[in-house]
Coordinates of C-alpha atoms in Angstrom, one line a residue:
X147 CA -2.4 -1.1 -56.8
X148 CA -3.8 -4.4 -58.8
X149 CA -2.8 -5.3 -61.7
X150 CA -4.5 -7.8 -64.2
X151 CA -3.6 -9.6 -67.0
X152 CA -4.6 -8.3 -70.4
X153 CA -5.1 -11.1 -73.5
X154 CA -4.3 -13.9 -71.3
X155 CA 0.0 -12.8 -70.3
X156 CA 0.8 -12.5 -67.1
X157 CA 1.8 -8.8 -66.0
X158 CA 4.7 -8.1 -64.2
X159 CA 4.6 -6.8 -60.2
X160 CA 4.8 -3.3 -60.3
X161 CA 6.4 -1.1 -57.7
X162 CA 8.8 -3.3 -56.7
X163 CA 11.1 -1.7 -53.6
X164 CA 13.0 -2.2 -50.9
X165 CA 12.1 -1.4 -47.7
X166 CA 15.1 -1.3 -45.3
X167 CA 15.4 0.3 -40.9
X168 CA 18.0 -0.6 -38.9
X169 CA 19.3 -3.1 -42.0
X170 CA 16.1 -5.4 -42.0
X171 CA 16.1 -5.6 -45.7
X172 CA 12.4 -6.4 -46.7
X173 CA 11.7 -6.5 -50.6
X174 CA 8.0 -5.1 -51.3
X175 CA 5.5 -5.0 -54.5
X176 CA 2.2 -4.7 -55.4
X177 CA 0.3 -7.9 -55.7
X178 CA -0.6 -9.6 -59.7
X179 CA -4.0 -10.9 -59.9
X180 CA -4.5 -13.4 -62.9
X181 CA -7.6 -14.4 -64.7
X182 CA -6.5 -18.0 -64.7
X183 CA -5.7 -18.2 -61.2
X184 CA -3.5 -17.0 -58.1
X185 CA 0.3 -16.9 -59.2
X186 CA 3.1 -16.8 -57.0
X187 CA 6.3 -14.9 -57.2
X188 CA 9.9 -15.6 -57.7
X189 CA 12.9 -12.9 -56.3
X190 CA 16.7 -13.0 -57.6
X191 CA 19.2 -10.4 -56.5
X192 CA 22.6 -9.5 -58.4
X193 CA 25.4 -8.2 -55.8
X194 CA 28.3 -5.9 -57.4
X195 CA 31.2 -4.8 -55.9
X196 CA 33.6 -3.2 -57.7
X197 CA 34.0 -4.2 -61.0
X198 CA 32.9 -8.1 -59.7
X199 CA 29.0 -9.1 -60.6
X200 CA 27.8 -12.0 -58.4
X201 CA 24.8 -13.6 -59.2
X202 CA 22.3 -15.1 -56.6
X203 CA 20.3 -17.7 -56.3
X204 CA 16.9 -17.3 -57.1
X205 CA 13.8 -17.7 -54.9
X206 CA 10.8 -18.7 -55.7
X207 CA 7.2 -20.0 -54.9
X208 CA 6.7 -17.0 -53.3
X209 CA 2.7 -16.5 -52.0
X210 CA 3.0 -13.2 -50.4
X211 CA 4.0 -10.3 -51.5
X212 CA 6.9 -9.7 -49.8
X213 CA 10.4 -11.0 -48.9
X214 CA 12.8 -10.7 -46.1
X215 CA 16.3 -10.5 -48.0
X216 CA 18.2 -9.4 -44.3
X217 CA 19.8 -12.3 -43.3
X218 CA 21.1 -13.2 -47.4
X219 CA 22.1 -9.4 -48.1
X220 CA 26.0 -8.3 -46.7
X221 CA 25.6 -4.6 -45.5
X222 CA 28.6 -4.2 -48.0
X223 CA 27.9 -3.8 -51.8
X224 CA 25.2 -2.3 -54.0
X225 CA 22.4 -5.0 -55.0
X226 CA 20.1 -5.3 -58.3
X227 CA 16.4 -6.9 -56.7
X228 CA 14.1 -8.4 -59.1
X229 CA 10.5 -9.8 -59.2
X230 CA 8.3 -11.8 -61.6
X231 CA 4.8 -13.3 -61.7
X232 CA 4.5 -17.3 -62.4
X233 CA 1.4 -18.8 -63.0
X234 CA 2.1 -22.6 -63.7
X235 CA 4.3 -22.5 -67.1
X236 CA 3.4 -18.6 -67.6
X237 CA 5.5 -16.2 -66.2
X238 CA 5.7 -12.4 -66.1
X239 CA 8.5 -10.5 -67.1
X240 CA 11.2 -9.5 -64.2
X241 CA 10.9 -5.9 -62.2
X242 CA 13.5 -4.5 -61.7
X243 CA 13.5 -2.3 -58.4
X244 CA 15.9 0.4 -57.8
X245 CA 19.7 -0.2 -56.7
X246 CA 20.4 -1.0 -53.2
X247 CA 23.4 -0.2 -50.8
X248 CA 22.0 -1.4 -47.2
X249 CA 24.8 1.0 -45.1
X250 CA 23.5 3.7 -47.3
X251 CA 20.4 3.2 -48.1
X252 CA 19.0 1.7 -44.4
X253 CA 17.0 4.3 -42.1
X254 CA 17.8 3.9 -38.7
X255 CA 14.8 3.8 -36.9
X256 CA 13.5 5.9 -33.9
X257 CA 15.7 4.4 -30.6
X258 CA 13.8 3.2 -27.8
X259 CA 14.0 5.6 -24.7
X260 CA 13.1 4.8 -21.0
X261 CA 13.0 7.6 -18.7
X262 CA 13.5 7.3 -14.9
X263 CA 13.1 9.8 -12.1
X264 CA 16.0 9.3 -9.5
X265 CA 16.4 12.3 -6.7
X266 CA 16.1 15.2 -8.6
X267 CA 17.8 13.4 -12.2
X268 CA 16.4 11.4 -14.9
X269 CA 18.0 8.3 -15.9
X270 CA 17.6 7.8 -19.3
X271 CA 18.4 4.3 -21.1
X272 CA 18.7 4.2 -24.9
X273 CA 18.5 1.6 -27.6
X274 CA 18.6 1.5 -31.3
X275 CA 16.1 -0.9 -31.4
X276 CA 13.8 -3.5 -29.3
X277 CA 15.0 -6.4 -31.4
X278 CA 18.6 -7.9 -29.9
X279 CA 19.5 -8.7 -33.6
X280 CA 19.3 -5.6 -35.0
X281 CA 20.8 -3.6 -32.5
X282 CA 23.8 -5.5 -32.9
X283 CA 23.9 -5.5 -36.6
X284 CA 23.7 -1.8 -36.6
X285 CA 26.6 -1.5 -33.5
X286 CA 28.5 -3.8 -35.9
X287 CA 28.0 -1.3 -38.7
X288 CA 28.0 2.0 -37.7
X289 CA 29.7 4.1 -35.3
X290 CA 26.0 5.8 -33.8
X291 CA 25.8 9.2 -32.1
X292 CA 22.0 10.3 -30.2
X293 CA 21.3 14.0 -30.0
X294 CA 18.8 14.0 -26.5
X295 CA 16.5 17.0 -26.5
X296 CA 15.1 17.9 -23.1
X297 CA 12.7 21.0 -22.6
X298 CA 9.8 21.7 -19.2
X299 CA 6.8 20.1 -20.4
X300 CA 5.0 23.9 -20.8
X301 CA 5.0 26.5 -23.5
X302 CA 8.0 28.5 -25.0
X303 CA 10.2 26.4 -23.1
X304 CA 13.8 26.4 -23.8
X305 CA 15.2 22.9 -25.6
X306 CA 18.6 21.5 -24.2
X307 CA 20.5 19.5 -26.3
X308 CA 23.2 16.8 -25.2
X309 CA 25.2 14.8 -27.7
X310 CA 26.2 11.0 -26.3
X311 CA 27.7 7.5 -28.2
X312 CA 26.2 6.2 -25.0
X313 CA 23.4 3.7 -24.3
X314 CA 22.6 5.4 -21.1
X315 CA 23.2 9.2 -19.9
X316 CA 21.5 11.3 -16.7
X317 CA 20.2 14.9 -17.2
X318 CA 21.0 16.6 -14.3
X319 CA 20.4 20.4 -12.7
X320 CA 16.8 19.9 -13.1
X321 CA 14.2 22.0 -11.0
X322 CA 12.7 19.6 -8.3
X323 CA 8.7 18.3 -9.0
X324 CA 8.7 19.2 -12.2
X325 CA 7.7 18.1 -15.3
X326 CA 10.2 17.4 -18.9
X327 CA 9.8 16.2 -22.1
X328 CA 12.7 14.1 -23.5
X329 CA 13.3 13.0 -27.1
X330 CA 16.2 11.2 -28.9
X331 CA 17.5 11.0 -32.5
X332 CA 20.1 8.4 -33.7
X333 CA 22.7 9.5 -36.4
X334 CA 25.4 8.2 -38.2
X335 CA 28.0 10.9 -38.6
X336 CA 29.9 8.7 -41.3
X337 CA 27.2 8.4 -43.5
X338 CA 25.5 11.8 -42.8
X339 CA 22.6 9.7 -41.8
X340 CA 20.3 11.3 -39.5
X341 CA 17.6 9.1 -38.1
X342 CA 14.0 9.0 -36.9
X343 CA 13.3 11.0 -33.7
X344 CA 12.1 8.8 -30.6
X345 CA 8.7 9.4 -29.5
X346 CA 8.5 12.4 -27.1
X347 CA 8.1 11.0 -23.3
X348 CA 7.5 12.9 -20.3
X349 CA 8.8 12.3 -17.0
X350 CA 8.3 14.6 -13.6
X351 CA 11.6 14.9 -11.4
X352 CA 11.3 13.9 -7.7
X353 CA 13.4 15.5 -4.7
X354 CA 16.4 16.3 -5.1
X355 CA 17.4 15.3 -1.7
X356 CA 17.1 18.7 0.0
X357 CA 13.6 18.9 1.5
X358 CA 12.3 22.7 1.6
X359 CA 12.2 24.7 4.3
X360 CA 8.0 25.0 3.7
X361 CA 7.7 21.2 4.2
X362 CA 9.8 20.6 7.0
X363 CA 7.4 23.2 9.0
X364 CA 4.7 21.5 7.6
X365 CA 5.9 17.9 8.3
X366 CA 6.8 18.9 11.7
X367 CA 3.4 21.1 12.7
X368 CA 1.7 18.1 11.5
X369 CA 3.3 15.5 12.9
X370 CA 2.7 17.7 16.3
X371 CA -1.1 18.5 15.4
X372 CA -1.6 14.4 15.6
X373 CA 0.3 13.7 18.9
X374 CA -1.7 16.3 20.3
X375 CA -5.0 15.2 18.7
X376 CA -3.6 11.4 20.1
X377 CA -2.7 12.3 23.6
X378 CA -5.8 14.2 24.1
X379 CA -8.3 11.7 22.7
X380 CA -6.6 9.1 25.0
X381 CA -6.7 11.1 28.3
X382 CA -10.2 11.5 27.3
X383 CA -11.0 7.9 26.8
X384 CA -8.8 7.5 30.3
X385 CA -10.9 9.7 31.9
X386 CA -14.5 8.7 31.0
X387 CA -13.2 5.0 31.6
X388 CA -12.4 6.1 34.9
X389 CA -15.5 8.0 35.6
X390 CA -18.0 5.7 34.5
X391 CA -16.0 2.9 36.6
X392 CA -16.3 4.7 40.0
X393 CA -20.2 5.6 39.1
X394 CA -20.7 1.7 38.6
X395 CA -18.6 0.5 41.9
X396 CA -17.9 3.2 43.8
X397 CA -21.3 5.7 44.0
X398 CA -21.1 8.8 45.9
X399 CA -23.9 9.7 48.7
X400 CA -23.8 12.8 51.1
X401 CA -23.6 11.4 54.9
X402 CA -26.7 12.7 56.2
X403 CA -26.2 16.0 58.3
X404 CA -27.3 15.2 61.9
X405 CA -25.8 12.2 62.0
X406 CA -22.5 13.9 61.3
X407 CA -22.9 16.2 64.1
X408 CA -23.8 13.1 66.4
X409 CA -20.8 11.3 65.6
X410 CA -18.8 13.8 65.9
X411 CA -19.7 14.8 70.0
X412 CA -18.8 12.2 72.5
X413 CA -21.7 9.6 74.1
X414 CA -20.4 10.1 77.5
X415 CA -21.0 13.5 77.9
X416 CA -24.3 13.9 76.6
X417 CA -26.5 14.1 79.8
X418 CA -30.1 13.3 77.2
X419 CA -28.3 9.4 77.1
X420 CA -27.1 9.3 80.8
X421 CA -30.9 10.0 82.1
X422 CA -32.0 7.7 78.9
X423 CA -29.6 4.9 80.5
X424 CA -30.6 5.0 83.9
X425 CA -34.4 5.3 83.2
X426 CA -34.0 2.1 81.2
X427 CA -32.1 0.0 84.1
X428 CA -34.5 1.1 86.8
X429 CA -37.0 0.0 84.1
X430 CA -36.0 -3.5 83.0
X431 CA -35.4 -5.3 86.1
X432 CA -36.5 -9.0 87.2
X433 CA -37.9 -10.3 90.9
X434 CA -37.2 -13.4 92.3
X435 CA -38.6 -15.1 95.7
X436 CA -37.1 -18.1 97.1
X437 CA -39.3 -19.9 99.8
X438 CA -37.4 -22.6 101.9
X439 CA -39.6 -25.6 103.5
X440 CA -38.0 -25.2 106.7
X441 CA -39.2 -23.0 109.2
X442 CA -36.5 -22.0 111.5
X443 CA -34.6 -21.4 108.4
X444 CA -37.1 -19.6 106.1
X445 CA -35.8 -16.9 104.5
X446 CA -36.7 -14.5 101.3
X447 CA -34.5 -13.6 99.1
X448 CA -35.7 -10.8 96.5
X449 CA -33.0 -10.4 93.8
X450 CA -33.2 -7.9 91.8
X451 CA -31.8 -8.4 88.2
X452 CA -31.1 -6.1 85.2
X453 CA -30.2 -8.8 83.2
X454 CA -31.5 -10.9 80.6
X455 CA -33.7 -14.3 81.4
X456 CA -31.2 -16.9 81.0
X457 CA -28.5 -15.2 82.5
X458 CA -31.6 -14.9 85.5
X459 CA -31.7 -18.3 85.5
X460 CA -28.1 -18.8 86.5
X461 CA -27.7 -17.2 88.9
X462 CA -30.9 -18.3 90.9
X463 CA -29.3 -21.9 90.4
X464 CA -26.0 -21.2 91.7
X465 CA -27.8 -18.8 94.6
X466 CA -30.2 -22.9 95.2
X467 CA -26.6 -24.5 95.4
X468 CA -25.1 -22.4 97.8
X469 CA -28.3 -22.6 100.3
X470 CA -28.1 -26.5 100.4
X471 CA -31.8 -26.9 101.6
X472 CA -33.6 -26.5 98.5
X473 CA -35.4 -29.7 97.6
X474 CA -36.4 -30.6 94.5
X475 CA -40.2 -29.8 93.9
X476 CA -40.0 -27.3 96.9
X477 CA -38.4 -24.3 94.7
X478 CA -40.5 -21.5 94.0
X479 CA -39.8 -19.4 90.7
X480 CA -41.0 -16.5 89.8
X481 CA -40.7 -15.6 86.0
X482 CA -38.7 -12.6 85.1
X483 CA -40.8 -9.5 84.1
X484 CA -40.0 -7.1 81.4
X485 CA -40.7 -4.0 80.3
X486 CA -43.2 -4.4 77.1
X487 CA -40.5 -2.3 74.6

């Protein structure tokens, strides 16, 4: 709401209150637009207790339309807030806003809730507020209970209730993987105050330490189904290692047959190689003549050899040597003959 000035006097704020949670005392109104110009606002507050009236100072030079009163107003004693309008040396008349008694009159706000799974529990951790300063203000002033509603996250489930003056409480006997919903109200019991609920959160519970009988089977027929997968896959790699190593360096062949059956029969008694043997020394044989100049002493020698040429050749030397009457030039050779092959 706006309100403007009418034949050039400057209206007075209207709906002037106080907003108060968790005593942060905020005085509120509706802003004044003036013809002549922006004005500003000025707030005074009268504190009675008892029959005792004390007046305040009062504030002013105010641009917005608002003012945070919490750190001047005591939670104790009931408190007359007004506002006026100011535009240079025009002012508006004061409005008045309702009485105010901050321990009666505050909300307490929603608490802030975290939620924590931990082997089958949740952990829950509460505060009356995010800010330090209020939370401490409001410990100061009021003696807080929190109602915690739990309930399975599905429908038509039953709510559990738990009543705590603790900052922190566990929710046990909870079924195991599974879903809840957890909510939390603040109320002061001295007051009859009941405060604003938490928003809901839901958290799923983990193990509760006992494993099922279900998974241990599975757990242990899978851990088997991979160390049998493992070991075979290895021996297979093993194996085709090894196979394609021996292929490389060590390739197989089939001995032929016949030679087998050679091998296996003794040279000496096979009467096909005797006659071969003997055919081949009559065969490969050498001749030698030896003439001798002298001729009381001529004399032939024929040698027959069935050895090689050079082997020939010493022995017809050492025969010359032993003879003694060989000359040199007078020595008649005959070259080895062999059997074409």
């Amino acid at each position: 709401c706006v309100i403007f000035a009418v034949f050039g006097h400057v209206p007075a704020p209207q709906n002037v209150k106080m907003h108060s949670v968790n005593l942060k005392n905020v005085l509120k109104w509706d802003p004044v637009k003036y013809g002549k110009g922006p004005v500003t606002y000025s707030v005074k507050f009268t504190r009675s207790i008892a029959v005792r009236t004390n007046f305040s100072s009062i504030y002013k030079d105010i641009n917005t339309t608002e003012s945070d009163l919490s750190s001047v107003l005591s939670p104790y004693g009931n408190y007359s807030l007004q506002v006026k309008a100011r535009f240079q040396n025009e002012e508006s008349d004061w409005a008045k806003a309702p009485n105010f008694n901050p321990l009666y009159d505050t909300i307490i706000g929603p608490p802030v809730v975290s939620v924590a799974s931990r082997s089958g529990f949740l952990d829950l951790g509460i505060s009356i507020s995010s800010s330090i300063d209020e939370s401490e203000k409001m410990k100061s002033n009021y003696i807080l209970h929190y109602t915690i509603k739990y309930w399975k996250n599905a429908t038509n489930s039953k709510v559990h209730m738990i009543e705590t003056t603790q900052n922190s409480e566990t929710l046990s006997e909870l079924e195991p993987w599974t879903s809840y919903c957890v909510q939390v109200v603040a109320n002061n019991v001295a007051f009859n105050k009941v405060g604003q609920p938490s928003p809901v959160i839901c958290e799923t519970t983990t193990s509760d330490g006992k494993s099922p009988a279900w998974l241990i089977v599975f757990a242990f027929v899978s851990a088997m189904a991979v160390i049998t997968v493992g070991v075979t896959g290895i021996f297979f790699i093993f194996f085709s290692i090894s196979r394609i190593t021996r292929y490389i360096f060590y390739p197989s062949y089939n001995f032929p047959e016949h030679l087998k059956e050679y091998l296996s029969k003794p040279h000496s008694t096979d009467p096909f190689m005797l006659s071969d043997l003997k055919k081949e020394h009559k065969e490969l044989c050498n001749t030698l003549q030896i003439t001798s100049e002298e001729p009381d002493s001529c004399s032939q020698h024929s040698v027959h050899f069935g050895i090689g040429t050079e082997e020939l050749r010493g022995s017809v030397k050492q025969l010359l040597q032993q003879e003694g009457r060989v000359a040199e030039g007078q020595r008649e050779e005959t070259a080895p003959c062999y059997l074409n092959q």
